Amino acid sequence: MSELTNLTLAEARDKLSARDISASELTGAFLDAIAAGNPALNAYVAVTGDEARAMAARSDEKLANGTGGALEGIPLGIKDLFATRGVHTQACSNILKDFKPHYESTVTANLWADGAVMLGKLNMDEFAMGSSNETSCHGKAINPWRRKDSDQALVPGGSSGGSAAAVAAGLCLGATATDTGGSIRQPAALTGTVGMKPTYGRCSRWGVVAYASSLDQAGPITRTVRDNAILLRSMASVDPKDTTSVDRPVPDYEAAVGRSVKGLKIGIPAEYRVEGMQGAVDSLWQQGIAWLKDAGAEIVEISLPHTKYALPAYYIVAPAEASSNLARYDGVRYGLRVDGTDIADMYENTRAAGFGTEVKRRVLIGTYVLSAGYYDAYYLKAQKVRTLIKRDFDLAFQAGVDAILAPATPDAAFAPGEFSDPVSMYLNDIFTVTVNMAGLPSLAVPAGVNGDGLPLGLQLIGRPFDEETLYSLGSTIEQAAGRFEPTRWW
Amino acid sequence: MSVDIDTVKRVAHLARIKVTDDEAGQMTGDLNNILAFVEQLDEVDVSDVEPMTSVVEQSMKKRADEVTDGDYAADVVANAPASEDNFFMVPKVVE
């Protein structure tokens, strides 16, 4: 790793604006790091070197004449789920083969307006359905972390596995990601990076390939809490093109980094102490509690009684919404077409060839739970359970809790193929999915390593639109825990 | 509740995904595992609970009813597998 790719986003920003380094040399260093590291890590599925150099050259002009934006010259990776004009956008699915949108997602448009440089598109589970990045049509991304004294490949988590792997390996300064049931926080925890799932409605979903629209939310994965706050400020906006985008000004999140957490009331939910949780995860959680207590926060036990029902309810709501959203892939308007004897046969052949197994599984479950006679028993019931899950959080916040501290994942990174049946893979999201069901913001922060030397993360859950408190608490944990970087083998 | 292979084939047809007998058999097992997992929800008393419609309390935004976008048919069909004169081309639907 060269000196330039070792910088944090905040350090690079300061050096660029002081003109100690140029955007072109910074982008060049990352393109070199990608060329060297990507064959082993498969984090990028498309590298946009020419575009990156052109964007960096424009940034250098702006930096020279003092008109640089908040992210001027900062090289970023973009999850393949975000539409980028004229550039590979495939959601890592064969059904979107060769798709190049003629429009730009709001989130990426915000980043380019602030001067960021696009290095390329990042690997992910197909249509963001997965917790290991193994369902990508471009092959799995590999975690830059390995167990101590082992060369066994590990997954970077998912669905934003490419984003997390690229950030952890120094193949970009930060990455966009999305989180429907844990897809930002779980990969962040498994790679020692920082991931924020903002409040539902904070980042526009316009131009983001839809999975489950009532749960999907974009957010950043970065190396530090400060970098995360900087990136979220640019990603977030109020967007008339997304009716669920919330009309609230975007605060200066960076100002919350390092702010005192003295007197904040932190809830510790008893229901997150689940059977089969790894000892290292539990002791890290206790360590996190101790750090926040030392920083002057008040620790209170709380109860979120419907926690265990979040994952089963999710596996009704998310597939139901997915079956509807993915109906658009019909071989007519974009992507793959496989001919048939008539139009219905063409649809069926196209979707059989274009979708992978996990996507088919979820579309079939979704179609079934929404089919005549089953809607009330499944979908309506799940939406009622969702009301109860949100009520649990509402009651905790009404009782004066400012944020909740819990583990991010039940265990550290695992090997490809380790979870062979779908339900056991789904259990990876047991701690993260409640937050999506309630629409709340949540920050995953690396906090320690397990006995194998693999990173583990803690998760902070906040009140709606109170990402700032999470950044203050996250930076407190980061200061106590230090940063975690993999030993380079790639 | 559980599904049999005929139900899986019917649902696959509703979802317009062609499945072989082998795939339908495999999916039957997978779907039954998932349905058994979600059955836990039967333990929850949801009488008098309203279903969630939105996680954020915000009334639906309505924009002015005016044309703000359009006139780029060529862009819309640019990614189509088959198109002609800015129309999507599909197999014959009506004889």
XYZ file of C-alpha atoms in Angstrom, chain A residues 34-272:
239
model
C -6.776 -1.662 -7.732
C -4.701 -3.088 -10.597
C -2.475 -4.835 -8.048
C -5.124 -5.984 -5.563
C -8.333 -6.573 -7.453
C -7.377 -9.854 -9.153
C -7.175 -11.438 -5.676
C -10.001 -9.542 -3.978
C -12.559 -9.152 -6.814
C -13.942 -6.078 -5.068
C -14.444 -4.101 -8.290
C -16.551 -5.500 -11.121
C -15.782 -2.542 -13.397
C -12.896 -0.071 -13.140
C -13.454 3.311 -14.787
C -9.840 4.424 -15.081
C -10.273 6.914 -17.937
C -13.274 8.576 -16.313
C -11.438 8.666 -12.981
C -8.384 10.388 -14.479
C -10.580 12.912 -16.296
C -12.559 13.665 -13.131
C -9.326 14.027 -11.130
C -7.903 16.429 -13.714
C -11.047 18.573 -13.424
C -10.719 18.454 -9.634
C -7.127 19.681 -9.863
C -8.333 22.693 -11.866
C -10.984 23.458 -9.270
C -8.554 23.010 -6.398
C -6.146 25.363 -8.169
C -8.712 28.117 -8.553
C -10.250 27.615 -5.119
C -13.669 26.372 -6.264
C -13.350 22.794 -4.968
C -16.361 21.062 -3.403
C -16.574 19.172 -0.110
C -15.182 15.983 -1.695
C -13.037 17.552 -4.392
C -10.607 14.976 -5.796
C -11.627 12.178 -3.380
C -11.570 8.768 -5.144
C -14.578 6.589 -4.278
C -15.942 3.181 -5.216
C -19.633 2.854 -6.083
C -21.746 -0.218 -5.341
C -23.029 -1.757 -8.573
C -26.603 -1.049 -7.378
C -26.330 2.711 -8.103
C -27.172 3.873 -11.628
C -24.181 5.679 -13.121
C -24.711 7.314 -16.485
C -23.070 5.429 -19.340
C -21.237 3.137 -16.910
C -21.719 -0.571 -16.082
C -24.722 -0.867 -13.706
C -25.730 -4.461 -13.302
C -26.701 -5.078 -9.646
C -24.317 -8.025 -10.203
C -27.135 -9.884 -12.000
C -27.017 -11.552 -15.408
C -30.459 -10.166 -16.128
C -28.986 -6.642 -16.353
C -26.189 -7.762 -18.648
C -24.699 -4.854 -20.625
C -27.081 -2.329 -19.005
C -25.722 1.201 -19.147
C -28.230 3.700 -17.752
C -28.814 7.049 -19.433
C -29.325 8.674 -16.043
C -27.484 9.093 -12.746
C -28.719 8.137 -9.272
C -29.310 11.083 -6.939
C -26.744 9.824 -4.412
C -23.930 9.546 -6.968
C -24.961 12.823 -8.638
C -24.582 14.474 -5.196
C -21.077 12.990 -4.857
C -19.921 14.172 -8.285
C -21.428 17.625 -7.630
C -19.202 17.778 -4.525
C -16.140 16.876 -6.599
C -15.673 13.154 -5.848
C -13.895 10.902 -8.370
C -15.398 7.543 -9.450
C -12.899 4.672 -9.507
C -15.408 2.027 -10.588
C -18.328 -0.202 -9.624
C -18.161 -2.554 -6.678
C -19.111 -6.201 -6.274
C -22.219 -7.194 -4.294
C -24.711 -9.997 -3.854
C -27.094 -10.203 -6.826
C -29.788 -7.504 -6.367
C -28.393 -7.022 -2.814
C -29.801 -10.405 -1.759
C -27.226 -12.116 0.412
C -24.938 -11.826 3.417
C -21.659 -13.070 1.925
C -21.280 -11.610 -1.590
C -21.429 -15.194 -2.893
C -24.534 -14.646 -5.063
C -22.861 -12.098 -7.395
C -22.889 -12.990 -11.107
C -19.283 -11.722 -11.177
C -18.080 -14.200 -8.566
C -17.508 -13.638 -4.887
C -15.509 -10.771 -3.431
C -12.805 -11.843 -0.961
C -12.208 -10.394 2.489
C -8.757 -8.767 2.866
C -8.749 -10.269 6.380
C -7.625 -13.863 7.036
C -7.535 -15.871 10.225
C -4.209 -15.837 12.040
C -1.792 -18.370 10.481
C -4.289 -19.344 7.793
C -4.575 -18.695 4.075
C -8.221 -19.796 3.928
C -10.261 -17.243 1.942
C -13.049 -15.534 3.895
C -16.133 -13.670 2.695
C -16.345 -9.905 3.242
C -20.031 -10.167 4.182
C -22.849 -8.869 2.075
C -24.576 -7.603 0.262
C -22.115 -4.667 0.109
C -19.134 -7.054 0.197
C -17.212 -5.334 -2.601
C -17.637 -1.946 -0.897
C -16.337 -3.258 2.436
C -13.461 -5.233 0.890
C -12.343 -2.269 -1.240
C -12.340 0.119 1.728
C -10.554 -2.347 4.038
C -7.891 -3.111 1.407
C -7.217 0.529 0.548
C -8.675 0.316 -2.974
C -10.688 3.536 -2.438
C -11.036 6.214 0.255
C -14.699 5.363 0.836
C -17.551 3.565 -0.856
C -21.276 3.822 -1.327
C -23.326 0.892 -0.103
C -26.955 0.018 0.621
C -28.628 -1.693 3.562
C -31.971 -3.517 3.391
C -31.469 -5.964 6.275
C -27.850 -5.331 7.312
C -26.008 -5.031 3.989
C -23.891 -2.056 5.094
C -23.308 -2.939 8.752
C -22.604 -6.672 8.476
C -19.859 -6.331 5.804
C -18.414 -3.340 7.682
C -18.224 -5.451 10.852
C -16.617 -8.374 9.003
C -13.896 -6.178 7.449
C -13.007 -3.798 10.295
C -14.583 -0.800 8.541
C -17.192 1.772 9.561
C -20.672 1.520 8.031
C -23.715 3.761 8.499
C -27.267 2.829 7.598
C -28.977 6.201 7.792
C -32.610 6.803 8.770
C -35.046 5.655 6.083
C -35.645 8.706 3.881
C -32.274 10.388 4.551
C -30.599 9.348 1.263
C -32.622 9.341 -1.928
C -33.460 5.937 -3.409
C -33.852 7.459 -6.886
C -31.653 5.607 -9.350
C -30.782 2.861 -6.861
C -31.858 -0.554 -8.182
C -34.783 -1.497 -5.925
C -34.810 -4.628 -3.747
C -37.342 -3.988 -0.937
C -38.431 -0.380 -1.230
C -39.751 0.116 2.321
C -36.408 -1.073 3.772
C -33.694 -0.045 1.266
C -31.411 2.790 2.349
C -28.075 3.985 0.971
C -25.132 4.864 3.201
C -21.320 5.027 3.316
C -18.610 2.497 4.235
C -15.303 4.096 5.247
C -12.147 3.493 7.290
C -12.951 5.950 10.068
C -15.973 7.469 11.756
C -14.961 10.960 10.625
C -14.657 9.796 7.000
C -18.113 8.285 7.299
C -19.624 11.546 8.559
C -17.999 13.471 5.704
C -19.300 11.069 3.068
C -22.846 10.865 4.456
C -23.181 14.638 4.357
C -22.615 14.553 0.606
C -24.738 11.445 -0.072
C -27.769 12.671 1.879
C -30.202 15.172 0.401
C -33.850 16.092 0.038
C -34.946 14.774 -3.337
C -38.251 15.605 -5.040
C -37.733 12.522 -7.249
C -38.127 10.169 -4.234
C -41.468 10.589 -2.430
C -40.011 8.898 0.671
C -37.117 11.360 0.846
C -37.714 13.351 4.015
C -37.820 17.166 4.015
C -35.116 17.879 6.572
C -31.919 19.836 6.050
C -28.722 17.739 6.067
C -26.631 18.615 9.142
C -22.840 18.875 9.329
C -22.281 15.341 10.604
C -18.533 15.856 10.933
C -19.135 18.419 13.683
C -20.567 15.598 15.810
C -17.377 13.512 15.584
C -15.443 13.769 18.843
C -18.304 15.553 20.618
C -18.677 14.584 24.289
C -21.062 11.741 25.060
C -21.222 12.657 28.723
C -24.713 12.222 30.142
C -26.080 10.349 27.129
C -28.320 7.455 28.097
C -27.326 4.234 26.334
C -29.763 1.316 26.224
C -28.483 -2.265 26.368
C -31.174 -4.581 24.949
C -31.419 -7.883 26.813
C -32.918 -9.617 23.769
C -29.664 -9.291 21.794
